[in-house]
Amino acid sequence: MKPSIPKGTRDFSPVELHKRQYIFGIIRDVYERFGFHPIETPVMENLSTLTGKYGEEGDKLLFKVLNNGDFLSKADPEALAEKDSQALAPSIARRGLRYDLTVPFARYVVMHQNDLTFPFKRYQIQPVWRADRPQKGRYQEFYQCDADAIGSDSLMYEAEYIQIIDEVFSTLGLKVEVKINSRKILAGIAEVSGVSDRMMEMTMAVDKLWKIGWEGVRRELLARDFTTDQIDHIQRYFSVEDVQSLRTIFADSEIGTTGLDEVDEIHGYLEGYELSQELVVDVTLARGLNYYTGCIFEVVSKEVKMGSILGGGRYDDLTGVFGMAGMSGVGISFGVERIFDILEELKRFPDDLDQTLDLLMLALDPESHKVAFKLLTEFRDSGLRTDLYPEPAKMKKQMKYANQTGVSHTLIIGSEEVEKGIYTLKNMKTGDQQKLSAAQIVETLQS
Amino acid sequence: MKPSIPKGTRDFSPVELHKRQYIFGIIRDVYERFGFHPIETPVMENLSTLTGKYGEEGDKLLFKVLNNGDFLSKADPEALAEKDSQALAPSIARRGLRYDLTVPFARYVVMHQNDLTFPFKRYQIQPVWRADRPQKGRYQEFYQCDADAIGSDSLMYEAEYIQIIDEVFSTLGLKVEVKINSRKILAGIAEVSGVSDRMMEMTMAVDKLWKIGWEGVRRELLARDFTTDQIDHIQRYFSVEDVQSLRTIFADSEIGTTGLDEVDEIHGYLEGYELSQELVVDVTLARGLNYYTGCIFEVVSKEVKMGSILGGGRYDDLTGVFGMAGMSGVGISFGVERIFDILEELKRFPDDLDQTLDLLMLALDPESHKVAFKLLTEFRDSGLRTDLYPEPAKMKKQMKYANQTGVSHTLIIGSEEVEKGIYTLKNMKTGDQQKLSAAQIVETLQS
């Protein structure tokens, strides 16, 4: 009888929602000014679109939607007889819930390729679903805020993302470190360390550096049969103070040199642009996803200890898996759930988001209530979010309501007020009262 | 290999999305000014919350989410043996997709009752899912825009909804007819026709009047064993020209009289308020859902033949099914998908929604491209949605891109422009060209 919601999902109250929309609004505004266009894709995708795109682990975390009607009539009889859930699923569920915004975007590009003009810059702010074990700060239903620019190799886009990141976090009032690196620099280090063919293994180990230190990374590489000599090289190259000191080291590595050139070109675009946040080239930055091929991005808070709050990078082949080759691009994704937690912890949300109503009117008698109802129109037309207690109840009851809702201003209306056209505006926080006309009230509350 | 999306779902392109957000934005703005607070509930609800709330037919249309992991290990063995899909479903799917916004709201109120202050006015704009057969204009995934005011019997709220409806459709530039009626008037007619105990059957037949005429309604009532005498009464009372002529007929019907009094009280609230749309009391209006107990609302377009584009009404008991009694309220729901279709058909969307970019810059050489990139910041900071073709490609190629994207203005930058700081702004629709400074361009495009 007592209702509940699924684990890992959330209701959003008015104040929470205002705070979330504040974050989304800032990101959306910046994305739009930077020439990104919004799209939305359906929550339900065909499982044929989703399956196999997120690795074996990801497939297990997909939410599958049961076919409607007599779904057992088409169930795989063998899987059913063997009670093999995994084998049975495809025959009784052909749709699933979106797992991220990247695969649906790739699907969108392929399906709408004839209507799109490339380069195409899209942004998308929508929820995604993952059957991860719910934890503090980790949900099964959560939002992503992605932007991608596809169909061009220009490093201008990398520079733009740095500007976007800088502007969004500055507008939110947060101090962050913007880390960039290039997969090509990583490939260069692998090459000059003599492990070109094992670059992924190398970067996956180095990716844990901040957690386990060089001692841990060395142990992991040894366990993976890297030689001590190779590991010494790797440690030395990844420990350079300044990325430019890799230039001589990369004298014989074309890909490494290209990576450095690209980082230089990105910095070139930003020459004269005043960044508010710290931008660093961090050669140890690897980012887990192995479809990145060029520049990679990561942002961490400088004020709250937490994982990355933005990730992204350049990829060579977004849509190949759907049969459309050669579509390269570069994208970023804001970790809005974590950004929300940081703003909450630091109390950086603007105060006025706590208010979802500007003015509450309280009437003392039926006649005043009628007048108050007509006054509502004047306030609402001027843009004020206004309400009237729905009946002329006892003042004590109405005041209790006003206090509980936390509204910032009330207006009390009785026969005297009606007669004079002058009303008492009360600031519920300070207790201050002012006697004002309707026009003066609008003026006061709008300022 | 060729990707697709599930039947009845849609991708939204940038222009479609701008148009949809235009509708949502107008509704949201009006709801907020009228003192409604936004909430959001999860897409996935427990099936125990949803099942049994929408009738037998509704239960069949619920999308169910397959449990993760080895779901067969807890499958009902009997249902499995008998291959009974319907009986098996509850044991392998404990969650489902939201079917409407009303039941999740009721669930929300019960779960958060200690944090809410009543009366509570909430609005909610989110998608819902129904496994209906997809048709033109009917989708499996579509949006609803609901508002409900609960915890008060005051008819002030009914009057407010009429104002809200009036304001939303006027802002959208649409001509509609706002129909209201009261379930109490319907009950009064049933009483004076001697069919008090069969009111639902009566109203369900009369509800089809616009489709099948009185001849059809009479036939249907006869088939249901209403007497000719009862049917004569019913036809006569439902055919009154003016609802007020029912007052004498209702002399002995307390509930009918109350219904008329309530309609009068609602009109009283609206005295002196200038409605832009036509408001009519239509005694034949019944609305299908049988949980309405008081005033009911419906809106139809006066310009495009289509079903209702808004519905709503007052109910006595929103949350009883979740164990919380006595929670009455009144709500409305805009049929946004149909409203979209009407605006599209009548070409009433504002022109500027076709544009998702204000200015596209085209650079003629690498040096100009660098200058253009720096100029971007000036335009974007002034709020203009601005982009730069990502490389100094051939002008023909860049112009082709500009034409295909449909951008309204381009700015061509070559060495001469860079030198003088004067750029050529081209209106792509008229072909007009102006030579302007960056500041003048901002001024021109902002106006």
mmCIF file with all atom_site columns, N, CA and C in Angstrom, chain B residues 237-262:
data_model
loop_
_atom_site.group_PDB
_atom_site.id
_atom_site.type_symbol
_atom_site.label_atom_id
_atom_site.label_alt_id
_atom_site.label_comp_id
_atom_site.label_asym_id
_atom_site.label_entity_id
_atom_site.label_seq_id
_atom_site.pdbx_PDB_ins_code
_atom_site.Cartn_x
_atom_site.Cartn_y
_atom_site.Cartn_z
_atom_site.occupancy
_atom_site.B_iso_or_equiv
_atom_site.pdbx_formal_charge
_atom_site.auth_seq_id
_atom_site.auth_comp_id
_atom_site.auth_asym_id
_atom_site.auth_atom_id
_atom_site.pdbx_PDB_model_num
ATOM 1  N N  . TYR B 1 237 ? -33.462 17.510 -21.311 1.00 0.00 ? 237 TYR B N  1
ATOM 2  C CA . TYR B 1 237 ? -32.626 18.277 -20.376 1.00 0.00 ? 237 TYR B CA 1
ATOM 3  C C  . TYR B 1 237 ? -31.260 18.609 -20.973 1.00 0.00 ? 237 TYR B C  1
ATOM 4  N N  . PHE B 1 238 ? -30.737 17.668 -21.745 1.00 0.00 ? 238 PHE B N  1
ATOM 5  C CA . PHE B 1 238 ? -29.418 17.934 -22.338 1.00 0.00 ? 238 PHE B CA 1
ATOM 6  C C  . PHE B 1 238 ? -29.511 18.917 -23.505 1.00 0.00 ? 238 PHE B C  1
ATOM 7  N N  . SER B 1 239 ? -30.757 19.172 -23.961 1.00 0.00 ? 239 SER B N  1
ATOM 8  C CA . SER B 1 239 ? -30.892 20.041 -25.124 1.00 0.00 ? 239 SER B CA 1
ATOM 9  C C  . SER B 1 239 ? -31.208 21.481 -24.753 1.00 0.00 ? 239 SER B C  1
ATOM 10 N N  . VAL B 1 240 ? -31.206 21.794 -23.448 1.00 0.00 ? 240 VAL B N  1
ATOM 11 C CA . VAL B 1 240 ? -31.539 23.184 -23.062 1.00 0.00 ? 240 VAL B CA 1
ATOM 12 C C  . VAL B 1 240 ? -30.535 24.133 -23.709 1.00 0.00 ? 240 VAL B C  1
ATOM 13 N N  . GLU B 1 241 ? -31.050 25.275 -24.138 1.00 0.00 ? 241 GLU B N  1
ATOM 14 C CA . GLU B 1 241 ? -30.205 26.285 -24.787 1.00 0.00 ? 241 GLU B CA 1
ATOM 15 C C  . GLU B 1 241 ? -29.263 26.920 -23.778 1.00 0.00 ? 241 GLU B C  1
ATOM 16 N N  . ASP B 1 242 ? -29.857 27.270 -22.618 1.00 0.00 ? 242 ASP B N  1
ATOM 17 C CA . ASP B 1 242 ? -29.089 27.982 -21.593 1.00 0.00 ? 242 ASP B CA 1
ATOM 18 C C  . ASP B 1 242 ? -29.077 27.136 -20.331 1.00 0.00 ? 242 ASP B C  1
ATOM 19 N N  . VAL B 1 243 ? -27.883 26.948 -19.778 1.00 0.00 ? 243 VAL B N  1
ATOM 20 C CA . VAL B 1 243 ? -27.755 26.104 -18.600 1.00 0.00 ? 243 VAL B CA 1
ATOM 21 C C  . VAL B 1 243 ? -28.641 26.582 -17.454 1.00 0.00 ? 243 VAL B C  1
ATOM 22 N N  . GLN B 1 244 ? -28.913 27.891 -17.408 1.00 0.00 ? 244 GLN B N  1
ATOM 23 C CA . GLN B 1 244 ? -29.706 28.435 -16.296 1.00 0.00 ? 244 GLN B CA 1
ATOM 24 C C  . GLN B 1 244 ? -31.157 27.956 -16.328 1.00 0.00 ? 244 GLN B C  1
ATOM 25 N N  . SER B 1 245 ? -31.612 27.519 -17.505 1.00 0.00 ? 245 SER B N  1
ATOM 26 C CA . SER B 1 245 ? -32.996 27.031 -17.554 1.00 0.00 ? 245 SER B CA 1
ATOM 27 C C  . SER B 1 245 ? -33.128 25.692 -16.829 1.00 0.00 ? 245 SER B C  1
ATOM 28 N N  . LEU B 1 246 ? -31.972 25.106 -16.451 1.00 0.00 ? 246 LEU B N  1
ATOM 29 C CA . LEU B 1 246 ? -32.024 23.867 -15.660 1.00 0.00 ? 246 LEU B CA 1
ATOM 30 C C  . LEU B 1 246 ? -32.382 24.155 -14.200 1.00 0.00 ? 246 LEU B C  1
ATOM 31 N N  . ARG B 1 247 ? -32.293 25.431 -13.788 1.00 0.00 ? 247 ARG B N  1
ATOM 32 C CA . ARG B 1 247 ? -32.486 25.752 -12.367 1.00 0.00 ? 247 ARG B CA 1
ATOM 33 C C  . ARG B 1 247 ? -33.877 25.331 -11.875 1.00 0.00 ? 247 ARG B C  1
ATOM 34 N N  . THR B 1 248 ? -34.911 25.642 -12.653 1.00 0.00 ? 248 THR B N  1
ATOM 35 C CA . THR B 1 248 ? -36.259 25.228 -12.225 1.00 0.00 ? 248 THR B CA 1
ATOM 36 C C  . THR B 1 248 ? -36.411 23.715 -12.319 1.00 0.00 ? 248 THR B C  1
ATOM 37 N N  . ILE B 1 249 ? -35.811 23.144 -13.359 1.00 0.00 ? 249 ILE B N  1
ATOM 38 C CA . ILE B 1 249 ? -35.878 21.681 -13.515 1.00 0.00 ? 249 ILE B CA 1
ATOM 39 C C  . ILE B 1 249 ? -35.221 20.997 -12.310 1.00 0.00 ? 249 ILE B C  1
ATOM 40 N N  . PHE B 1 250 ? -34.162 21.632 -11.779 1.00 0.00 ? 250 PHE B N  1
ATOM 41 C CA . PHE B 1 250 ? -33.426 21.069 -10.642 1.00 0.00 ? 250 PHE B CA 1
ATOM 42 C C  . PHE B 1 250 ? -34.036 21.450 -9.295  1.00 0.00 ? 250 PHE B C  1
ATOM 43 N N  . ALA B 1 251 ? -35.250 21.985 -9.282  1.00 0.00 ? 251 ALA B N  1
ATOM 44 C CA . ALA B 1 251 ? -35.860 22.444 -8.025  1.00 0.00 ? 251 ALA B CA 1
ATOM 45 C C  . ALA B 1 251 ? -35.745 21.371 -6.938  1.00 0.00 ? 251 ALA B C  1
ATOM 46 N N  . ASP B 1 252 ? -35.894 20.115 -7.330  1.00 0.00 ? 252 ASP B N  1
ATOM 47 C CA . ASP B 1 252 ? -35.855 19.036 -6.336  1.00 0.00 ? 252 ASP B CA 1
ATOM 48 C C  . ASP B 1 252 ? -34.528 18.264 -6.342  1.00 0.00 ? 252 ASP B C  1
ATOM 49 N N  . SER B 1 253 ? -33.567 18.734 -7.129  1.00 0.00 ? 253 SER B N  1
ATOM 50 C CA . SER B 1 253 ? -32.274 18.034 -7.162  1.00 0.00 ? 253 SER B CA 1
ATOM 51 C C  . SER B 1 253 ? -31.211 18.896 -6.483  1.00 0.00 ? 253 SER B C  1
ATOM 52 N N  . GLU B 1 254 ? -30.817 18.457 -5.278  1.00 0.00 ? 254 GLU B N  1
ATOM 53 C CA . GLU B 1 254 ? -29.836 19.249 -4.540  1.00 0.00 ? 254 GLU B CA 1
ATOM 54 C C  . GLU B 1 254 ? -28.497 19.273 -5.274  1.00 0.00 ? 254 GLU B C  1
ATOM 55 N N  . ILE B 1 255 ? -28.091 18.098 -5.779  1.00 0.00 ? 255 ILE B N  1
ATOM 56 C CA . ILE B 1 255 ? -26.778 18.039 -6.424  1.00 0.00 ? 255 ILE B CA 1
ATOM 57 C C  . ILE B 1 255 ? -26.764 18.839 -7.719  1.00 0.00 ? 255 ILE B C  1
ATOM 58 N N  . GLY B 1 256 ? -27.877 18.788 -8.465  1.00 0.00 ? 256 GLY B N  1
ATOM 59 C CA . GLY B 1 256 ? -27.964 19.571 -9.701  1.00 0.00 ? 256 GLY B CA 1
ATOM 60 C C  . GLY B 1 256 ? -27.889 21.062 -9.401  1.00 0.00 ? 256 GLY B C  1
ATOM 61 N N  . THR B 1 257 ? -28.589 21.474 -8.364  1.00 0.00 ? 257 THR B N  1
ATOM 62 C CA . THR B 1 257 ? -28.574 22.884 -7.972  1.00 0.00 ? 257 THR B CA 1
ATOM 63 C C  . THR B 1 257 ? -27.169 23.315 -7.544  1.00 0.00 ? 257 THR B C  1
ATOM 64 N N  . THR B 1 258 ? -26.515 22.452 -6.769  1.00 0.00 ? 258 THR B N  1
ATOM 65 C CA . THR B 1 258 ? -25.129 22.760 -6.362  1.00 0.00 ? 258 THR B CA 1
ATOM 66 C C  . THR B 1 258 ? -24.244 22.932 -7.593  1.00 0.00 ? 258 THR B C  1
ATOM 67 N N  . GLY B 1 259 ? -24.423 22.074 -8.578  1.00 0.00 ? 259 GLY B N  1
ATOM 68 C CA . GLY B 1 259 ? -23.638 22.180 -9.813  1.00 0.00 ? 259 GLY B CA 1
ATOM 69 C C  . GLY B 1 259 ? -23.824 23.531 -10.473 1.00 0.00 ? 259 GLY B C  1
ATOM 70 N N  . LEU B 1 260 ? -25.081 23.979 -10.553 1.00 0.00 ? 260 LEU B N  1
ATOM 71 C CA . LEU B 1 260 ? -25.351 25.283 -11.163 1.00 0.00 ? 260 LEU B CA 1
ATOM 72 C C  . LEU B 1 260 ? -24.748 26.415 -10.324 1.00 0.00 ? 260 LEU B C  1
ATOM 73 N N  . ASP B 1 261 ? -24.901 26.294 -8.986  1.00 0.00 ? 261 ASP B N  1
ATOM 74 C CA . ASP B 1 261 ? -24.327 27.318 -8.101  1.00 0.00 ? 261 ASP B CA 1
ATOM 75 C C  . ASP B 1 261 ? -22.816 27.422 -8.314  1.00 0.00 ? 261 ASP B C  1
ATOM 76 N N  . GLU B 1 262 ? -22.177 26.274 -8.462  1.00 0.00 ? 262 GLU B N  1
ATOM 77 C CA . GLU B 1 262 ? -20.722 26.286 -8.628  1.00 0.00 ? 262 GLU B CA 1
ATOM 78 C C  . GLU B 1 262 ? -20.317 26.950 -9.947  1.00 0.00 ? 262 GLU B C  1
#
